[in-house]
Short mmCIF file of C-alpha atoms in Angstrom, two decimals:
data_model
loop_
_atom_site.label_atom_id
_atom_site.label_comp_id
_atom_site.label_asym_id
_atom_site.label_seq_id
_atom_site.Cartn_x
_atom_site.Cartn_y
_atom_site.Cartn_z
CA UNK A 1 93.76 -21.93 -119.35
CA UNK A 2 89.98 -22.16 -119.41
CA UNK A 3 88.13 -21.56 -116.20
CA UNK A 4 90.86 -18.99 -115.03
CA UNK A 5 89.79 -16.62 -117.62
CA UNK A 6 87.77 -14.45 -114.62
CA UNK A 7 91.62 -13.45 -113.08
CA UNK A 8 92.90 -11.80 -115.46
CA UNK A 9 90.53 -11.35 -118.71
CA UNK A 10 89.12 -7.96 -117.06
CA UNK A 11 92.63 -6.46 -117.04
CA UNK A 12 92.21 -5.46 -121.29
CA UNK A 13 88.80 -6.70 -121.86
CA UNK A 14 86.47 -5.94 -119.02
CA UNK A 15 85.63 -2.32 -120.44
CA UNK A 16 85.17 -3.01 -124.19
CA UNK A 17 82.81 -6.27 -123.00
CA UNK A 18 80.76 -4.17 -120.45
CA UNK A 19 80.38 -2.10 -123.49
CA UNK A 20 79.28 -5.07 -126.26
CA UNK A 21 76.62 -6.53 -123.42
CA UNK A 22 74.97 -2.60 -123.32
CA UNK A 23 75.49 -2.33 -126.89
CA UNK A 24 72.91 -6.41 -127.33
CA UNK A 25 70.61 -4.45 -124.64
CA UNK A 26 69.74 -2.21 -127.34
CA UNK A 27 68.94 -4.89 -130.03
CA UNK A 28 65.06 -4.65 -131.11
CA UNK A 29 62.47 -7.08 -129.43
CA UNK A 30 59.91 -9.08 -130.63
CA UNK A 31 57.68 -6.16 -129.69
CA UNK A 32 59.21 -3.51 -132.11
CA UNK A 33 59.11 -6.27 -134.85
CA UNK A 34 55.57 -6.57 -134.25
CA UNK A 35 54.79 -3.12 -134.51
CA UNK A 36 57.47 -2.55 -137.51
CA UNK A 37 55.30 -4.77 -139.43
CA UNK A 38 52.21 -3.24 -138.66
CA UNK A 39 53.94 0.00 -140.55
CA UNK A 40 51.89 1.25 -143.49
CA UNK A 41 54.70 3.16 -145.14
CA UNK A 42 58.83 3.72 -144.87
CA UNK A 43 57.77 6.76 -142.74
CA UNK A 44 55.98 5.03 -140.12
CA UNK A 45 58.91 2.57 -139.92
CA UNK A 46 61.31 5.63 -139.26
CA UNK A 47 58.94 7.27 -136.94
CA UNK A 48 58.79 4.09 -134.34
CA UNK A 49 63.09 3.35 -135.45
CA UNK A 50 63.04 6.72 -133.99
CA UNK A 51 62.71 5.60 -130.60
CA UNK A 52 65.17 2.91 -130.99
CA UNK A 53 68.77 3.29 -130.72
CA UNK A 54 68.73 3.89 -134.69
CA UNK A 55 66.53 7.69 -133.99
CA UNK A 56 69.70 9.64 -133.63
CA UNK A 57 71.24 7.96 -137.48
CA UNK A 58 68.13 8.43 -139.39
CA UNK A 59 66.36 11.66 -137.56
CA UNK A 60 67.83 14.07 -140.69
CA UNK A 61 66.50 12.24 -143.31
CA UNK A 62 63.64 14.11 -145.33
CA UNK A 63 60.89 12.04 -146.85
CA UNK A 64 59.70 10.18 -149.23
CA UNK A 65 62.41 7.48 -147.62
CA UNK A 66 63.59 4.45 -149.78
CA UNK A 67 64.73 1.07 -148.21
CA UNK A 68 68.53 1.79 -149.05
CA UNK A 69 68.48 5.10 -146.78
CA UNK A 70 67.40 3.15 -143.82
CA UNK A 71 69.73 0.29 -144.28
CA UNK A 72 72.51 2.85 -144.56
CA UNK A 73 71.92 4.27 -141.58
CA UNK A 74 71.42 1.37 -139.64
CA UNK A 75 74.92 -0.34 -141.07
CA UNK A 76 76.10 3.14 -140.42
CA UNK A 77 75.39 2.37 -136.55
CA UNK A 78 76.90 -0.70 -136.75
CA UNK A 79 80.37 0.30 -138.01
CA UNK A 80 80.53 2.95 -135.37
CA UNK A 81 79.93 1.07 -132.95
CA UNK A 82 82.47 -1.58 -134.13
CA UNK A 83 85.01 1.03 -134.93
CA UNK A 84 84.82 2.06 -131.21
CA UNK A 85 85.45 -1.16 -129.96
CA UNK A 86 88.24 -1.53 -132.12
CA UNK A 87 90.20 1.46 -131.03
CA UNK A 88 89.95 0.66 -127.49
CA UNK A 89 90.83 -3.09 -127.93
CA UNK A 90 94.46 -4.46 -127.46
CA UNK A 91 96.18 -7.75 -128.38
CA UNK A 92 95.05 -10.31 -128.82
CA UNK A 93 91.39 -8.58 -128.90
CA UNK A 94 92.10 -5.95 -131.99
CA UNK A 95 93.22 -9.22 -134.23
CA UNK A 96 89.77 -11.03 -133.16
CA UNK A 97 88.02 -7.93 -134.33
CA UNK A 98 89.55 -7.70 -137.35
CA UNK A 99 88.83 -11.28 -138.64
CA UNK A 100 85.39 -10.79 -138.29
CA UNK A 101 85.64 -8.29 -141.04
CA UNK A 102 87.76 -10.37 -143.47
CA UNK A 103 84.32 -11.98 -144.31
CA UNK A 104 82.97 -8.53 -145.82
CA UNK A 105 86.71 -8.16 -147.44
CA UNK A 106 85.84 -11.17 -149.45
CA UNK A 107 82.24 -10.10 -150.47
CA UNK A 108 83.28 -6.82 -151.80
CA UNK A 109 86.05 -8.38 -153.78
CA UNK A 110 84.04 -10.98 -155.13
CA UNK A 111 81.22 -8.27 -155.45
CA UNK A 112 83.68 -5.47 -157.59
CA UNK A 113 85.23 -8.28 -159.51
CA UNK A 114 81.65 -9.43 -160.74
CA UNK A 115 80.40 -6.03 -161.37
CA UNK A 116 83.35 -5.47 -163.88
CA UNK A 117 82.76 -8.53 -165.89
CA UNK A 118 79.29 -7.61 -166.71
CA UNK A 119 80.52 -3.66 -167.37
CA UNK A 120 78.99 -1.87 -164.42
CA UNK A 121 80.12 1.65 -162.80
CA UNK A 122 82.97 1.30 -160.60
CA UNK A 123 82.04 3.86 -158.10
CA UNK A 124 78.27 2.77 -158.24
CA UNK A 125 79.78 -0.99 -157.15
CA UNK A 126 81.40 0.59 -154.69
CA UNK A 127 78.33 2.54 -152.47
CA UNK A 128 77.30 -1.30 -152.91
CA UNK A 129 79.97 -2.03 -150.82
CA UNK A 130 79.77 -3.31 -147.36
CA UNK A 131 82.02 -0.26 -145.49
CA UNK A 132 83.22 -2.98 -142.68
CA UNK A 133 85.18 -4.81 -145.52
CA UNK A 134 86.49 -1.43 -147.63
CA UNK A 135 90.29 -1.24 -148.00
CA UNK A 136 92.40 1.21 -149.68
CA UNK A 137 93.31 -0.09 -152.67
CA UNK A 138 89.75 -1.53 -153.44
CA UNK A 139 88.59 0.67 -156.42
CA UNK A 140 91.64 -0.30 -158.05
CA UNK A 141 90.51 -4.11 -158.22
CA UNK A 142 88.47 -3.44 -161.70
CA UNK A 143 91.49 -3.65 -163.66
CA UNK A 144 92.47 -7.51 -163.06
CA UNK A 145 91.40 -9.98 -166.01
CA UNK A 146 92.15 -13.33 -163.92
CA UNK A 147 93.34 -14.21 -160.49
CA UNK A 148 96.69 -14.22 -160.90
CA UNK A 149 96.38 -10.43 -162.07
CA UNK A 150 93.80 -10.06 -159.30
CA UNK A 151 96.21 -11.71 -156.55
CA UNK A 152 99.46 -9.37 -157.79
CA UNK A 153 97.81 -6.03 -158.34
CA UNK A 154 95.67 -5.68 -155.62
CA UNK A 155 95.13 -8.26 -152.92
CA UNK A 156 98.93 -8.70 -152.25
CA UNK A 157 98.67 -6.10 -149.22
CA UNK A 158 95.78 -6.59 -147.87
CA UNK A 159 94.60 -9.27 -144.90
CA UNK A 160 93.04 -11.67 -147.62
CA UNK A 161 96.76 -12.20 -149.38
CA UNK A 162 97.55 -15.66 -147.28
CA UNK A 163 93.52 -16.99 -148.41
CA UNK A 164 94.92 -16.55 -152.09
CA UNK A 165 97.24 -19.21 -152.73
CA UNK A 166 94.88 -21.69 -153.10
CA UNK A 167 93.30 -19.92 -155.77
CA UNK A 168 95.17 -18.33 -158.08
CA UNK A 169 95.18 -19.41 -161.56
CA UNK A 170 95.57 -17.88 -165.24
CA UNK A 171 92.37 -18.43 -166.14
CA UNK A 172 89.66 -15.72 -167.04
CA UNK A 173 87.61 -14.40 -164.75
CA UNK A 174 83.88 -15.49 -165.79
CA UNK A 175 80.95 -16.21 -162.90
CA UNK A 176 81.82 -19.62 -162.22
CA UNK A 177 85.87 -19.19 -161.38
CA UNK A 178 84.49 -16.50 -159.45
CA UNK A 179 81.82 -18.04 -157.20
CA UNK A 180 84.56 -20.84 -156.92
CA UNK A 181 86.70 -17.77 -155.46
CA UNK A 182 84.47 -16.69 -152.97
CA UNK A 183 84.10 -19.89 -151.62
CA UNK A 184 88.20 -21.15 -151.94
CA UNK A 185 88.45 -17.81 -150.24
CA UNK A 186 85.83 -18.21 -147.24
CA UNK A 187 87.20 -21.84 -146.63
CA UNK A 188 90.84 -20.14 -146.41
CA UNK A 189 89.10 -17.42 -144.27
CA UNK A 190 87.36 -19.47 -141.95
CA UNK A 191 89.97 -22.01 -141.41
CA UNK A 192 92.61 -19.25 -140.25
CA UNK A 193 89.79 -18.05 -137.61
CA UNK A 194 89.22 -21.11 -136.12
CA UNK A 195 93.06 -22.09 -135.89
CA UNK A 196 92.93 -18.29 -134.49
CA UNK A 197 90.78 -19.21 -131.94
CA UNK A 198 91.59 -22.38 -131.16
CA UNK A 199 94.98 -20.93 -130.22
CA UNK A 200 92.77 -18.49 -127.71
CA UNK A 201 91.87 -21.26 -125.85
CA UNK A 202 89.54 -20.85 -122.51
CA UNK A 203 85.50 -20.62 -123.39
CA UNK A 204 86.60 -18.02 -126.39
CA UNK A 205 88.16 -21.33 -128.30
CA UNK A 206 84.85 -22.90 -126.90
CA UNK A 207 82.31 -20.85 -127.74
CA UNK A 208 83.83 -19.55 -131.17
CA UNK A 209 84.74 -23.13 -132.31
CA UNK A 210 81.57 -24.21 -131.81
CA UNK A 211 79.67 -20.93 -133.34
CA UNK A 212 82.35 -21.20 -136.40
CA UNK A 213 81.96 -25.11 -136.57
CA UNK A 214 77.99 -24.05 -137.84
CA UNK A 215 78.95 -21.73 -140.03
CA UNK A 216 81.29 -23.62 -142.07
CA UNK A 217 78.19 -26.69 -142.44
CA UNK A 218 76.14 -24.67 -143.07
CA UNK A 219 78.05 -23.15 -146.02
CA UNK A 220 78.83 -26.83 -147.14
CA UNK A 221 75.02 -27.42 -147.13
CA UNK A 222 74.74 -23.99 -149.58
CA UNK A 223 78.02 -24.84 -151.64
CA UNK A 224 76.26 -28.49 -152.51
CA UNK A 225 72.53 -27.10 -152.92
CA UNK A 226 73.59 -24.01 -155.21
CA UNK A 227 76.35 -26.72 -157.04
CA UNK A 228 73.53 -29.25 -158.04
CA UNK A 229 73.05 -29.13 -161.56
CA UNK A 230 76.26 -27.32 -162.49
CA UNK A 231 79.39 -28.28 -164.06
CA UNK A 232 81.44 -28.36 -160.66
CA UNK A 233 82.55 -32.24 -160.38
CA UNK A 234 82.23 -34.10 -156.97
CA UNK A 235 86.33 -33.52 -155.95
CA UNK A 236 85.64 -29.64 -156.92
CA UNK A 237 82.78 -29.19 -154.31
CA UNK A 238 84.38 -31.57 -151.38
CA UNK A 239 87.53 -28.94 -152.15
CA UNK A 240 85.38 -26.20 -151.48
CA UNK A 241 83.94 -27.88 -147.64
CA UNK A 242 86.10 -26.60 -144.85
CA UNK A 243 88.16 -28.91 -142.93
CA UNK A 244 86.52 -28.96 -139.78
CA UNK A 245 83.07 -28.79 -138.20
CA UNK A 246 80.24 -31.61 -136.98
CA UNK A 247 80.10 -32.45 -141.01
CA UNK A 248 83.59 -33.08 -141.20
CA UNK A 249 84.94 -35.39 -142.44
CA UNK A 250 82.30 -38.08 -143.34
CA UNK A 251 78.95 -35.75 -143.47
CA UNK A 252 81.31 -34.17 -146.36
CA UNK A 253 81.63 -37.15 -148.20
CA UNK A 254 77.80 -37.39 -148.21
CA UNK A 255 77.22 -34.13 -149.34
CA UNK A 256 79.99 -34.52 -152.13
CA UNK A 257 77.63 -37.21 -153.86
CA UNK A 258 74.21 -35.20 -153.48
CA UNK A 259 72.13 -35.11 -156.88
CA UNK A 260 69.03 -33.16 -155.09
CA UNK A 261 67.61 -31.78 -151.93
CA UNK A 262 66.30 -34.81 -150.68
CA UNK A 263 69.22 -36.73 -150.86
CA UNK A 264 71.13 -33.52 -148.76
CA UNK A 265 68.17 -33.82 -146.51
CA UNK A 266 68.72 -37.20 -145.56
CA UNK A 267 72.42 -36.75 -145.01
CA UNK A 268 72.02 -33.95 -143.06
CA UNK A 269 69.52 -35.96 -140.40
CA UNK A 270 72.08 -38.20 -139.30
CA UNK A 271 73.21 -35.57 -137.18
CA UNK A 272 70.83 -34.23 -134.45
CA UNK A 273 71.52 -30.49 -134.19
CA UNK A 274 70.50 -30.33 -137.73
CA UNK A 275 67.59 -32.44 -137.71
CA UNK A 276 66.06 -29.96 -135.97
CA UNK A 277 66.42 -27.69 -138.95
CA UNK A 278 65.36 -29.84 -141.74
CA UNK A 279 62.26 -31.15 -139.63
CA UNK A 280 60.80 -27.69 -140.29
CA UNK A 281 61.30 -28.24 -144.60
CA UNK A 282 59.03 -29.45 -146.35
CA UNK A 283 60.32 -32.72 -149.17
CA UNK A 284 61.54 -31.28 -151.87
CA UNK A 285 61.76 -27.22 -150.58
CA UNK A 286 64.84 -25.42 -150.11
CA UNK A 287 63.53 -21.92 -149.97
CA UNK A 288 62.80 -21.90 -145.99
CA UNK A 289 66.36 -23.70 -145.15
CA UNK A 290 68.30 -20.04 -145.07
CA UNK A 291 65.70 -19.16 -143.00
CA UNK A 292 66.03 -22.16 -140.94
CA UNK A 293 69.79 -21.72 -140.65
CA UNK A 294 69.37 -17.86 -139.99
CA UNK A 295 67.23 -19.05 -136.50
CA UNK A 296 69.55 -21.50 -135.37
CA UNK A 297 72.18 -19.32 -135.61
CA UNK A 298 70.59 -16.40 -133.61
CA UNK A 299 69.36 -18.91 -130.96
CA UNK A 300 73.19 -19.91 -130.61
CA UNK A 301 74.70 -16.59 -130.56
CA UNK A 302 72.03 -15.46 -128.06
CA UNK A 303 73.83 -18.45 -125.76
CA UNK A 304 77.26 -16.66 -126.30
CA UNK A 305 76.35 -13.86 -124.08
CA UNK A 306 75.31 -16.46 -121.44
CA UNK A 307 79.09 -16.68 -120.31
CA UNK A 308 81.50 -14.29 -119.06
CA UNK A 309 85.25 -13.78 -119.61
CA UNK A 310 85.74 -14.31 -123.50
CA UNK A 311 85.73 -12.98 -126.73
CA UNK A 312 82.89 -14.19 -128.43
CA UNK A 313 80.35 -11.92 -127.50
CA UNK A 314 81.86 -9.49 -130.10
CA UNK A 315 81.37 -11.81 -132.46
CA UNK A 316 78.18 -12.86 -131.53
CA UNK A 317 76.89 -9.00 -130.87
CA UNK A 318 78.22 -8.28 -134.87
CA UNK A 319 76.04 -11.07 -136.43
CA UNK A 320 72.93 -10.72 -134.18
CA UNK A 321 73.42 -6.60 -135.68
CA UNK A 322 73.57 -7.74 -139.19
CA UNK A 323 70.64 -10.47 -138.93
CA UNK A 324 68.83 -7.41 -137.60
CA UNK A 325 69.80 -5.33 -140.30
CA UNK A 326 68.31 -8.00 -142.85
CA UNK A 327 65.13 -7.94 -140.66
CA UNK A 328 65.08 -4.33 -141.49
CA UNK A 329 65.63 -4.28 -145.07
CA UNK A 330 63.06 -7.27 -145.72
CA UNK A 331 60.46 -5.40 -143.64
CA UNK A 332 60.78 -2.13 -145.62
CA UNK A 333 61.11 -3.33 -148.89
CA UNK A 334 57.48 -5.19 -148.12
CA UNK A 335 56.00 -2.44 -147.06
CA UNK A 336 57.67 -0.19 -149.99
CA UNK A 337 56.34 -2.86 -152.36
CA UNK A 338 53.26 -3.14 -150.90
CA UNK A 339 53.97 -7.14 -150.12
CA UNK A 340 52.55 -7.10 -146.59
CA UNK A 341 51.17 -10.47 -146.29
CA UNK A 342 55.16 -11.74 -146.58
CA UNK A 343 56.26 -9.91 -144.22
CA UNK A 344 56.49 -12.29 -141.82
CA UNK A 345 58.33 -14.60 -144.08
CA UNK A 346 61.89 -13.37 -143.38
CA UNK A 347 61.95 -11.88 -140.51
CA UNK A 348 64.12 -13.67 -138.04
CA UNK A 349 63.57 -12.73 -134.30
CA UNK A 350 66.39 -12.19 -132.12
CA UNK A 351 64.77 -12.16 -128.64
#
């Protein structure tokens, strides 16, 4: 019933939204960027994160800091703060909160599954781990040879088991089956969340449709720059494209066919909200494009919290903490590394 949302919505979610629009107030400015990457060491960087909602999360930590610490503590911040809002939250709020962590469900399967192949630590994979996507029987995902064992073993009980059927198979597990997981999994994944949302209705089905619409291009974009030069045929990668968004269905067809970057360039600037992006690329250069894609996507969650009454601020507030957290981890490991001069290179402003 969109437009009616303000009669009722405040009943179960005027509290826990009150909370998400104080929790964006406390999102660094351009102004603490700037003088983050005027640091000299990891020290001065926690000294001025001090006075920043982050103080309280990395105040005990004794020097000489290293770049993990502070990204710790920062993600640390992040899954309190979502943990809160998910323990206050009721139907159908607590479900919308929990698909926004299947995402990091998927990395740190994909993440443990690759780590075994090429013989790493178990437990050391899992302080890799992203703690918004940990489930209990995750350690206990090292043991699968192939999907099928994968699928049966492990996944059967957790919120990922419905994004499996479309890719289990007896074959071995080896880099490329895997990657082709990840990305079978996320199209599953992001599918079931817009359905999810589209089901909403009101400005959440708005808002998130749209916000999830740019997500899934922008992963077909990755899936056919990162497939160029591989053995993955042209049916395999339009398989892996999710069925919905401003590419879909003919900007997929397109991409399906791409050979190089220019020839994903040009498809991609028949459509005008993504001309913008590809305007600022060079011929021939893919490095900038995440980059590019990382903007647009702040600059459109930043509009989120323009409207009232709906869901997708929690959403939006999550991913605007996370691009912050990368902002934070590329700063220090310049400084750490002594790479000042690129500091600028990756950092992605949020206000």
């Amino acid at each position: 019933m969109y437009g009616f949302e303000a009669l009722t919505f405040n009943i179960h979610g005027g509290y826990l939204e009150a909370i998400v629009r104080g929790y964006r107030s406390g999102l660094l400015t351009a102004a603490d960027y700037n003088n983050l990457c005027q640091c000299e060491t990891l020290d001065d960087i926690k000294m001025h994160l001090s006075a920043t909602e982050y103080g309280p999360y990395l105040q005990n930590e004794p020097s000489p800091l290293h770049t993990t610490t502070i990204v710790e503590k920062c993600t640390l911040k992040l899954v309190d703060e979502y943990k809160h809002m998910l323990t206050q939250a009721t139907e159908p709020l607590s479900t919308f909160l929990e698909y926004i962590t299947y995402g990091h469900m998927i990395d740190n399967v994909v993440l443990i599954v690759t780590g075994t192949l090429h013989e790493r630590d178990v437990q050391e994979l899992l302080e890799k781990c992203h703690p918004l996507g940990m489930f209990d029987s995750i350690a206990t995902l090292a043991v699968a040879q192939n999907m099928r064992e994968l699928y049966r073993l492990v996944l059967v009980d957790t919120p990922l088991a419905p994004y499996f059927s479309e890719c289990i198979t007896s074959e071995d597990l080896d880099d490329m089956n895997i990657e082709i997981m990840r990305n079978t999994l996320y199209k599953a994944y992001l599918e079931d969340f817009y359905r999810f949302c589209q089901k909403l209705g009101g400005a959440t089905a708005e808002i998130m449709c749209d916000l999830l619409a740019f997500e899934a291009d922008r992963r077909a974009v990755n899936i056919t720059i990162n497939s160029i030069g591989t053995e993955l045929t042209r049916d395999d990668r339009r398989k892996l494209y999710s069925n919905f968004g401003l590419l879909y269905p003919y900007g997929h067809e397109e991409l399906a066919v791409c050979e190089d970057i220019d020839q994903v360039r040009g498809a991609m600037e028949k459509y005008p909200p993504y001309q913008s992006i590809f305007s600022k690329l060079s011929y021939g250069e893919s490095q900038m494009l995440d980059k590019a894609f990382y903007e647009e996507e702040v600059k459109r969650l930043c509009l989120a919290f323009e409207q009232q009454f709906h869901y997708a601020v929690f959403f939006a507030y999550m991913r605007l903490r996370e691009q912050e957290i990368r902002n934070l981890m590329w700063i220090s490991e310049c400084v750490a590394q002594n790479q000042k001069a690129r500091v600028h290179d990756s950092v992605v402003f949020i206000f």
